[in-house]
């Protein structure tokens, strides 16, 4: 099973980092987690496309994690020539969000149906709203969920993937909590969005200061990885995004609290488990 960090950015635009998303590839089963800006381009770079997706999983409804879901829906529809159904899973609220996306696409859908004979109806989506603790299968990948903590965003959920004895935890935006520990327990890789708390604290911007209370810092992610017994820790959605020259500093901070391998995610970083 491969975990491809298709988007390692944050809400802050970055020429080198697409918005938050990850792609799970287990044989022929491809699963997208979140759909931030540029996700379809990064999927192409990862050797996938929307029509190959077994499902799209959404951790929460912050705009940076869902702003390109409409592109995934449209490209799935076009690439399957109207014959595919895109499965979308997420917390309560995802059904209404998708419904509104479909309304936003109505004019485009009409134009394409008028122009392309194979397209006779709009995109097909199958939306499932999840509660923490729900589990399900997408082909031969077993997925479990747990509650995370990203208040005032509520509910938020993380995901654990199991395939042929390999496990990966992708928990989204959260502070340390029981749900993270549950999902990451003995995982082959635990993927955590992080901030550099000591840097953010020094930035004189009120809205940036606000992110301190609902994101894990590098230290906290490392402590969670140690507590859960995760074999590898991958950092993504880093704020502020480090340059490659700064990667050793970030790794050293995590290594002071965690003995396993620490991976700094670039777009298209691939972790095989």
mmCIF file with all atom_site columns, C-alpha atoms in Angstrom, residues 51-211:
data_model
loop_
_atom_site.group_PDB
_atom_site.id
_atom_site.type_symbol
_atom_site.label_atom_id
_atom_site.label_alt_id
_atom_site.label_comp_id
_atom_site.label_asym_id
_atom_site.label_entity_id
_atom_site.label_seq_id
_atom_site.pdbx_PDB_ins_code
_atom_site.Cartn_x
_atom_site.Cartn_y
_atom_site.Cartn_z
_atom_site.occupancy
_atom_site.B_iso_or_equiv
_atom_site.pdbx_formal_charge
_atom_site.auth_seq_id
_atom_site.auth_comp_id
_atom_site.auth_asym_id
_atom_site.auth_atom_id
_atom_site.pdbx_PDB_model_num
ATOM 1   C CA . UNK A 1 51  ? -12.151 7.992  -12.712 1.00 0.00 ? 51  UNK A CA 1
ATOM 2   C CA . UNK A 1 52  ? -9.938  5.458  -10.911 1.00 0.00 ? 52  UNK A CA 1
ATOM 3   C CA . UNK A 1 53  ? -11.119 6.411  -7.432  1.00 0.00 ? 53  UNK A CA 1
ATOM 4   C CA . UNK A 1 54  ? -12.908 3.851  -5.299  1.00 0.00 ? 54  UNK A CA 1
ATOM 5   C CA . UNK A 1 55  ? -13.914 6.713  -3.034  1.00 0.00 ? 55  UNK A CA 1
ATOM 6   C CA . UNK A 1 56  ? -13.193 10.187 -1.704  1.00 0.00 ? 56  UNK A CA 1
ATOM 7   C CA . UNK A 1 57  ? -12.901 10.581 2.076   1.00 0.00 ? 57  UNK A CA 1
ATOM 8   C CA . UNK A 1 58  ? -13.241 14.003 3.684   1.00 0.00 ? 58  UNK A CA 1
ATOM 9   C CA . UNK A 1 59  ? -11.883 14.687 7.170   1.00 0.00 ? 59  UNK A CA 1
ATOM 10  C CA . UNK A 1 60  ? -13.703 17.976 7.744   1.00 0.00 ? 60  UNK A CA 1
ATOM 11  C CA . UNK A 1 61  ? -15.354 20.863 5.969   1.00 0.00 ? 61  UNK A CA 1
ATOM 12  C CA . UNK A 1 62  ? -12.697 23.562 6.140   1.00 0.00 ? 62  UNK A CA 1
ATOM 13  C CA . UNK A 1 63  ? -12.380 25.127 2.693   1.00 0.00 ? 63  UNK A CA 1
ATOM 14  C CA . UNK A 1 64  ? -8.727  24.216 2.137   1.00 0.00 ? 64  UNK A CA 1
ATOM 15  C CA . UNK A 1 65  ? -9.618  20.509 2.393   1.00 0.00 ? 65  UNK A CA 1
ATOM 16  C CA . UNK A 1 66  ? -12.613 20.554 0.038   1.00 0.00 ? 66  UNK A CA 1
ATOM 17  C CA . UNK A 1 67  ? -12.237 23.463 -2.389  1.00 0.00 ? 67  UNK A CA 1
ATOM 18  C CA . UNK A 1 68  ? -11.405 21.238 -5.389  1.00 0.00 ? 68  UNK A CA 1
ATOM 19  C CA . UNK A 1 69  ? -13.935 18.503 -4.720  1.00 0.00 ? 69  UNK A CA 1
ATOM 20  C CA . UNK A 1 70  ? -15.985 19.972 -7.561  1.00 0.00 ? 70  UNK A CA 1
ATOM 21  C CA . UNK A 1 71  ? -13.080 19.279 -9.945  1.00 0.00 ? 71  UNK A CA 1
ATOM 22  C CA . UNK A 1 72  ? -12.878 15.666 -8.767  1.00 0.00 ? 72  UNK A CA 1
ATOM 23  C CA . UNK A 1 73  ? -16.641 15.273 -9.310  1.00 0.00 ? 73  UNK A CA 1
ATOM 24  C CA . UNK A 1 74  ? -16.522 16.836 -12.781 1.00 0.00 ? 74  UNK A CA 1
ATOM 25  C CA . UNK A 1 75  ? -13.496 14.891 -13.975 1.00 0.00 ? 75  UNK A CA 1
ATOM 26  C CA . UNK A 1 76  ? -14.883 11.595 -12.669 1.00 0.00 ? 76  UNK A CA 1
ATOM 27  C CA . UNK A 1 77  ? -18.070 12.310 -14.641 1.00 0.00 ? 77  UNK A CA 1
ATOM 28  C CA . UNK A 1 78  ? -16.299 13.284 -17.855 1.00 0.00 ? 78  UNK A CA 1
ATOM 29  C CA . UNK A 1 79  ? -13.660 10.544 -17.741 1.00 0.00 ? 79  UNK A CA 1
ATOM 30  C CA . UNK A 1 80  ? -16.261 7.818  -17.196 1.00 0.00 ? 80  UNK A CA 1
ATOM 31  C CA . UNK A 1 81  ? -18.442 9.383  -19.931 1.00 0.00 ? 81  UNK A CA 1
ATOM 32  C CA . UNK A 1 82  ? -21.247 9.659  -17.434 1.00 0.00 ? 82  UNK A CA 1
ATOM 33  C CA . UNK A 1 83  ? -21.182 5.989  -16.463 1.00 0.00 ? 83  UNK A CA 1
ATOM 34  C CA . UNK A 1 84  ? -19.351 6.234  -13.134 1.00 0.00 ? 84  UNK A CA 1
ATOM 35  C CA . UNK A 1 85  ? -20.628 6.945  -9.646  1.00 0.00 ? 85  UNK A CA 1
ATOM 36  C CA . UNK A 1 86  ? -18.251 8.748  -7.314  1.00 0.00 ? 86  UNK A CA 1
ATOM 37  C CA . UNK A 1 87  ? -18.486 7.584  -3.714  1.00 0.00 ? 87  UNK A CA 1
ATOM 38  C CA . UNK A 1 88  ? -17.896 10.374 -1.202  1.00 0.00 ? 88  UNK A CA 1
ATOM 39  C CA . UNK A 1 89  ? -17.606 9.871  2.564   1.00 0.00 ? 89  UNK A CA 1
ATOM 40  C CA . UNK A 1 90  ? -17.326 12.521 5.236   1.00 0.00 ? 90  UNK A CA 1
ATOM 41  C CA . UNK A 1 91  ? -18.693 13.929 8.465   1.00 0.00 ? 91  UNK A CA 1
ATOM 42  C CA . UNK A 1 92  ? -22.243 15.268 8.808   1.00 0.00 ? 92  UNK A CA 1
ATOM 43  C CA . UNK A 1 93  ? -22.580 18.247 6.503   1.00 0.00 ? 93  UNK A CA 1
ATOM 44  C CA . UNK A 1 94  ? -20.788 16.639 3.565   1.00 0.00 ? 94  UNK A CA 1
ATOM 45  C CA . UNK A 1 95  ? -24.092 15.724 1.868   1.00 0.00 ? 95  UNK A CA 1
ATOM 46  C CA . UNK A 1 96  ? -25.283 19.333 1.910   1.00 0.00 ? 96  UNK A CA 1
ATOM 47  C CA . UNK A 1 97  ? -21.894 20.550 0.704   1.00 0.00 ? 97  UNK A CA 1
ATOM 48  C CA . UNK A 1 98  ? -21.930 18.138 -2.238  1.00 0.00 ? 98  UNK A CA 1
ATOM 49  C CA . UNK A 1 99  ? -25.524 19.096 -3.050  1.00 0.00 ? 99  UNK A CA 1
ATOM 50  C CA . UNK A 1 100 ? -24.491 22.746 -3.269  1.00 0.00 ? 100 UNK A CA 1
ATOM 51  C CA . UNK A 1 101 ? -21.486 21.854 -5.408  1.00 0.00 ? 101 UNK A CA 1
ATOM 52  C CA . UNK A 1 102 ? -23.794 20.068 -7.812  1.00 0.00 ? 102 UNK A CA 1
ATOM 53  C CA . UNK A 1 103 ? -25.948 23.198 -8.026  1.00 0.00 ? 103 UNK A CA 1
ATOM 54  C CA . UNK A 1 104 ? -22.857 25.305 -8.699  1.00 0.00 ? 104 UNK A CA 1
ATOM 55  C CA . UNK A 1 105 ? -21.947 23.005 -11.589 1.00 0.00 ? 105 UNK A CA 1
ATOM 56  C CA . UNK A 1 106 ? -25.395 23.057 -13.203 1.00 0.00 ? 106 UNK A CA 1
ATOM 57  C CA . UNK A 1 107 ? -24.551 25.446 -16.061 1.00 0.00 ? 107 UNK A CA 1
ATOM 58  C CA . UNK A 1 108 ? -21.338 23.607 -16.917 1.00 0.00 ? 108 UNK A CA 1
ATOM 59  C CA . UNK A 1 109 ? -23.147 20.258 -16.774 1.00 0.00 ? 109 UNK A CA 1
ATOM 60  C CA . UNK A 1 110 ? -25.800 21.574 -19.144 1.00 0.00 ? 110 UNK A CA 1
ATOM 61  C CA . UNK A 1 111 ? -23.217 22.816 -21.617 1.00 0.00 ? 111 UNK A CA 1
ATOM 62  C CA . UNK A 1 112 ? -21.389 19.487 -21.635 1.00 0.00 ? 112 UNK A CA 1
ATOM 63  C CA . UNK A 1 113 ? -24.557 17.422 -22.030 1.00 0.00 ? 113 UNK A CA 1
ATOM 64  C CA . UNK A 1 114 ? -25.556 19.620 -24.985 1.00 0.00 ? 114 UNK A CA 1
ATOM 65  C CA . UNK A 1 115 ? -22.134 19.157 -26.581 1.00 0.00 ? 115 UNK A CA 1
ATOM 66  C CA . UNK A 1 116 ? -21.186 15.535 -25.832 1.00 0.00 ? 116 UNK A CA 1
ATOM 67  C CA . UNK A 1 117 ? -23.521 12.761 -26.966 1.00 0.00 ? 117 UNK A CA 1
ATOM 68  C CA . UNK A 1 118 ? -22.336 10.178 -24.367 1.00 0.00 ? 118 UNK A CA 1
ATOM 69  C CA . UNK A 1 119 ? -23.323 12.528 -21.524 1.00 0.00 ? 119 UNK A CA 1
ATOM 70  C CA . UNK A 1 120 ? -27.061 12.279 -20.962 1.00 0.00 ? 120 UNK A CA 1
ATOM 71  C CA . UNK A 1 121 ? -27.319 13.246 -17.289 1.00 0.00 ? 121 UNK A CA 1
ATOM 72  C CA . UNK A 1 122 ? -25.273 15.020 -14.637 1.00 0.00 ? 122 UNK A CA 1
ATOM 73  C CA . UNK A 1 123 ? -22.567 13.569 -12.414 1.00 0.00 ? 123 UNK A CA 1
ATOM 74  C CA . UNK A 1 124 ? -23.535 10.628 -10.254 1.00 0.00 ? 124 UNK A CA 1
ATOM 75  C CA . UNK A 1 125 ? -22.439 10.813 -6.626  1.00 0.00 ? 125 UNK A CA 1
ATOM 76  C CA . UNK A 1 126 ? -23.134 8.521  -3.699  1.00 0.00 ? 126 UNK A CA 1
ATOM 77  C CA . UNK A 1 127 ? -22.593 10.443 -0.465  1.00 0.00 ? 127 UNK A CA 1
ATOM 78  C CA . UNK A 1 128 ? -22.297 8.770  2.943   1.00 0.00 ? 128 UNK A CA 1
ATOM 79  C CA . UNK A 1 129 ? -22.187 10.786 6.151   1.00 0.00 ? 129 UNK A CA 1
ATOM 80  C CA . UNK A 1 130 ? -20.029 9.091  8.768   1.00 0.00 ? 130 UNK A CA 1
ATOM 81  C CA . UNK A 1 131 ? -20.093 9.097  12.534  1.00 0.00 ? 131 UNK A CA 1
ATOM 82  C CA . UNK A 1 132 ? -16.894 8.494  14.513  1.00 0.00 ? 132 UNK A CA 1
ATOM 83  C CA . UNK A 1 133 ? -16.434 4.769  14.976  1.00 0.00 ? 133 UNK A CA 1
ATOM 84  C CA . UNK A 1 134 ? -17.989 3.822  11.643  1.00 0.00 ? 134 UNK A CA 1
ATOM 85  C CA . UNK A 1 135 ? -16.082 1.334  9.506   1.00 0.00 ? 135 UNK A CA 1
ATOM 86  C CA . UNK A 1 136 ? -16.475 0.186  5.936   1.00 0.00 ? 136 UNK A CA 1
ATOM 87  C CA . UNK A 1 137 ? -14.632 -1.415 3.031   1.00 0.00 ? 137 UNK A CA 1
ATOM 88  C CA . UNK A 1 138 ? -13.637 -0.030 -0.342  1.00 0.00 ? 138 UNK A CA 1
ATOM 89  C CA . UNK A 1 139 ? -12.774 -3.112 -2.355  1.00 0.00 ? 139 UNK A CA 1
ATOM 90  C CA . UNK A 1 140 ? -10.105 -4.897 -0.282  1.00 0.00 ? 140 UNK A CA 1
ATOM 91  C CA . UNK A 1 141 ? -9.207  -1.905 1.889   1.00 0.00 ? 141 UNK A CA 1
ATOM 92  C CA . UNK A 1 142 ? -10.769 -1.790 5.340   1.00 0.00 ? 142 UNK A CA 1
ATOM 93  C CA . UNK A 1 143 ? -11.324 1.702  6.734   1.00 0.00 ? 143 UNK A CA 1
ATOM 94  C CA . UNK A 1 144 ? -12.112 2.678  10.311  1.00 0.00 ? 144 UNK A CA 1
ATOM 95  C CA . UNK A 1 145 ? -12.883 6.129  11.649  1.00 0.00 ? 145 UNK A CA 1
ATOM 96  C CA . UNK A 1 146 ? -12.507 7.982  14.924  1.00 0.00 ? 146 UNK A CA 1
ATOM 97  C CA . UNK A 1 147 ? -13.293 11.434 16.218  1.00 0.00 ? 147 UNK A CA 1
ATOM 98  C CA . UNK A 1 148 ? -10.562 14.055 16.067  1.00 0.00 ? 148 UNK A CA 1
ATOM 99  C CA . UNK A 1 149 ? -10.496 17.517 17.681  1.00 0.00 ? 149 UNK A CA 1
ATOM 100 C CA . UNK A 1 150 ? -10.386 20.671 15.572  1.00 0.00 ? 150 UNK A CA 1
ATOM 101 C CA . UNK A 1 151 ? -12.882 22.902 17.380  1.00 0.00 ? 151 UNK A CA 1
ATOM 102 C CA . UNK A 1 152 ? -14.843 24.917 16.503  1.00 0.00 ? 152 UNK A CA 1
ATOM 103 C CA . UNK A 1 153 ? -15.021 22.629 13.454  1.00 0.00 ? 153 UNK A CA 1
ATOM 104 C CA . UNK A 1 154 ? -17.234 19.733 14.502  1.00 0.00 ? 154 UNK A CA 1
ATOM 105 C CA . UNK A 1 155 ? -17.432 16.903 13.882  1.00 0.00 ? 155 UNK A CA 1
ATOM 106 C CA . UNK A 1 156 ? -14.063 16.025 12.384  1.00 0.00 ? 156 UNK A CA 1
ATOM 107 C CA . UNK A 1 157 ? -12.904 12.502 11.657  1.00 0.00 ? 157 UNK A CA 1
ATOM 108 C CA . UNK A 1 158 ? -9.695  10.679 10.884  1.00 0.00 ? 158 UNK A CA 1
ATOM 109 C CA . UNK A 1 159 ? -9.173  7.451  8.989   1.00 0.00 ? 159 UNK A CA 1
ATOM 110 C CA . UNK A 1 160 ? -7.228  4.233  9.423   1.00 0.00 ? 160 UNK A CA 1
ATOM 111 C CA . UNK A 1 161 ? -6.550  2.058  6.375   1.00 0.00 ? 161 UNK A CA 1
ATOM 112 C CA . UNK A 1 162 ? -5.782  -1.645 6.522   1.00 0.00 ? 162 UNK A CA 1
ATOM 113 C CA . UNK A 1 163 ? -4.713  -3.706 3.529   1.00 0.00 ? 163 UNK A CA 1
ATOM 114 C CA . UNK A 1 164 ? -2.975  -7.072 3.459   1.00 0.00 ? 164 UNK A CA 1
ATOM 115 C CA . UNK A 1 165 ? -1.510  -6.572 6.927   1.00 0.00 ? 165 UNK A CA 1
ATOM 116 C CA . UNK A 1 166 ? -0.357  -2.984 6.362   1.00 0.00 ? 166 UNK A CA 1
ATOM 117 C CA . UNK A 1 167 ? -1.871  -0.021 8.190   1.00 0.00 ? 167 UNK A CA 1
ATOM 118 C CA . UNK A 1 168 ? -1.848  3.740  7.702   1.00 0.00 ? 168 UNK A CA 1
ATOM 119 C CA . UNK A 1 169 ? -3.472  6.505  9.746   1.00 0.00 ? 169 UNK A CA 1
ATOM 120 C CA . UNK A 1 170 ? -4.447  9.785  8.085   1.00 0.00 ? 170 UNK A CA 1
ATOM 121 C CA . UNK A 1 171 ? -6.028  11.932 10.758  1.00 0.00 ? 171 UNK A CA 1
ATOM 122 C CA . UNK A 1 172 ? -6.372  15.392 9.210   1.00 0.00 ? 172 UNK A CA 1
ATOM 123 C CA . UNK A 1 173 ? -6.321  18.623 11.208  1.00 0.00 ? 173 UNK A CA 1
ATOM 124 C CA . UNK A 1 174 ? -6.457  17.906 14.929  1.00 0.00 ? 174 UNK A CA 1
ATOM 125 C CA . UNK A 1 175 ? -4.847  18.365 18.289  1.00 0.00 ? 175 UNK A CA 1
ATOM 126 C CA . UNK A 1 176 ? -3.756  15.258 20.199  1.00 0.00 ? 176 UNK A CA 1
ATOM 127 C CA . UNK A 1 177 ? -6.745  13.213 21.332  1.00 0.00 ? 177 UNK A CA 1
ATOM 128 C CA . UNK A 1 178 ? -7.930  9.671  22.001  1.00 0.00 ? 178 UNK A CA 1
ATOM 129 C CA . UNK A 1 179 ? -9.147  9.318  18.407  1.00 0.00 ? 179 UNK A CA 1
ATOM 130 C CA . UNK A 1 180 ? -5.680  10.010 17.022  1.00 0.00 ? 180 UNK A CA 1
ATOM 131 C CA . UNK A 1 181 ? -4.152  7.478  19.386  1.00 0.00 ? 181 UNK A CA 1
ATOM 132 C CA . UNK A 1 182 ? -6.735  4.903  18.336  1.00 0.00 ? 182 UNK A CA 1
ATOM 133 C CA . UNK A 1 183 ? -6.209  5.422  14.615  1.00 0.00 ? 183 UNK A CA 1
ATOM 134 C CA . UNK A 1 184 ? -2.412  5.531  14.803  1.00 0.00 ? 184 UNK A CA 1
ATOM 135 C CA . UNK A 1 185 ? -2.011  2.560  17.165  1.00 0.00 ? 185 UNK A CA 1
ATOM 136 C CA . UNK A 1 186 ? 0.899   0.454  15.835  1.00 0.00 ? 186 UNK A CA 1
ATOM 137 C CA . UNK A 1 187 ? 0.348   1.912  12.364  1.00 0.00 ? 187 UNK A CA 1
ATOM 138 C CA . UNK A 1 188 ? 3.036   1.476  9.738   1.00 0.00 ? 188 UNK A CA 1
ATOM 139 C CA . UNK A 1 189 ? 2.719   5.196  9.068   1.00 0.00 ? 189 UNK A CA 1
ATOM 140 C CA . UNK A 1 190 ? 0.882   7.978  10.865  1.00 0.00 ? 190 UNK A CA 1
ATOM 141 C CA . UNK A 1 191 ? 0.321   11.110 8.774   1.00 0.00 ? 191 UNK A CA 1
ATOM 142 C CA . UNK A 1 192 ? -0.262  14.286 10.783  1.00 0.00 ? 192 UNK A CA 1
ATOM 143 C CA . UNK A 1 193 ? -0.859  17.895 9.757   1.00 0.00 ? 193 UNK A CA 1
ATOM 144 C CA . UNK A 1 194 ? 1.376   20.161 11.838  1.00 0.00 ? 194 UNK A CA 1
ATOM 145 C CA . UNK A 1 195 ? 2.403   23.682 12.687  1.00 0.00 ? 195 UNK A CA 1
ATOM 146 C CA . UNK A 1 196 ? 5.705   24.966 14.076  1.00 0.00 ? 196 UNK A CA 1
ATOM 147 C CA . UNK A 1 197 ? 4.249   26.348 17.245  1.00 0.00 ? 197 UNK A CA 1
ATOM 148 C CA . UNK A 1 198 ? 7.350   28.311 18.287  1.00 0.00 ? 198 UNK A CA 1
ATOM 149 C CA . UNK A 1 199 ? 7.438   30.135 14.939  1.00 0.00 ? 199 UNK A CA 1
ATOM 150 C CA . UNK A 1 200 ? 3.717   30.833 14.674  1.00 0.00 ? 200 UNK A CA 1
ATOM 151 C CA . UNK A 1 201 ? 3.746   32.300 18.190  1.00 0.00 ? 201 UNK A CA 1
ATOM 152 C CA . UNK A 1 202 ? 6.159   34.993 17.017  1.00 0.00 ? 202 UNK A CA 1
ATOM 153 C CA . UNK A 1 203 ? 4.134   36.121 13.989  1.00 0.00 ? 203 UNK A CA 1
ATOM 154 C CA . UNK A 1 204 ? 2.149   39.308 14.797  1.00 0.00 ? 204 UNK A CA 1
ATOM 155 C CA . UNK A 1 205 ? -1.009  38.251 12.987  1.00 0.00 ? 205 UNK A CA 1
ATOM 156 C CA . UNK A 1 206 ? -4.194  37.668 14.983  1.00 0.00 ? 206 UNK A CA 1
ATOM 157 C CA . UNK A 1 207 ? -5.641  35.111 12.599  1.00 0.00 ? 207 UNK A CA 1
ATOM 158 C CA . UNK A 1 208 ? -2.412  33.110 12.520  1.00 0.00 ? 208 UNK A CA 1
ATOM 159 C CA . UNK A 1 209 ? -2.344  33.128 16.299  1.00 0.00 ? 209 UNK A CA 1
ATOM 160 C CA . UNK A 1 210 ? -5.816  31.557 16.189  1.00 0.00 ? 210 UNK A CA 1
ATOM 161 C CA . UNK A 1 211 ? -4.447  28.358 14.610  1.00 0.00 ? 211 UNK A CA 1
#
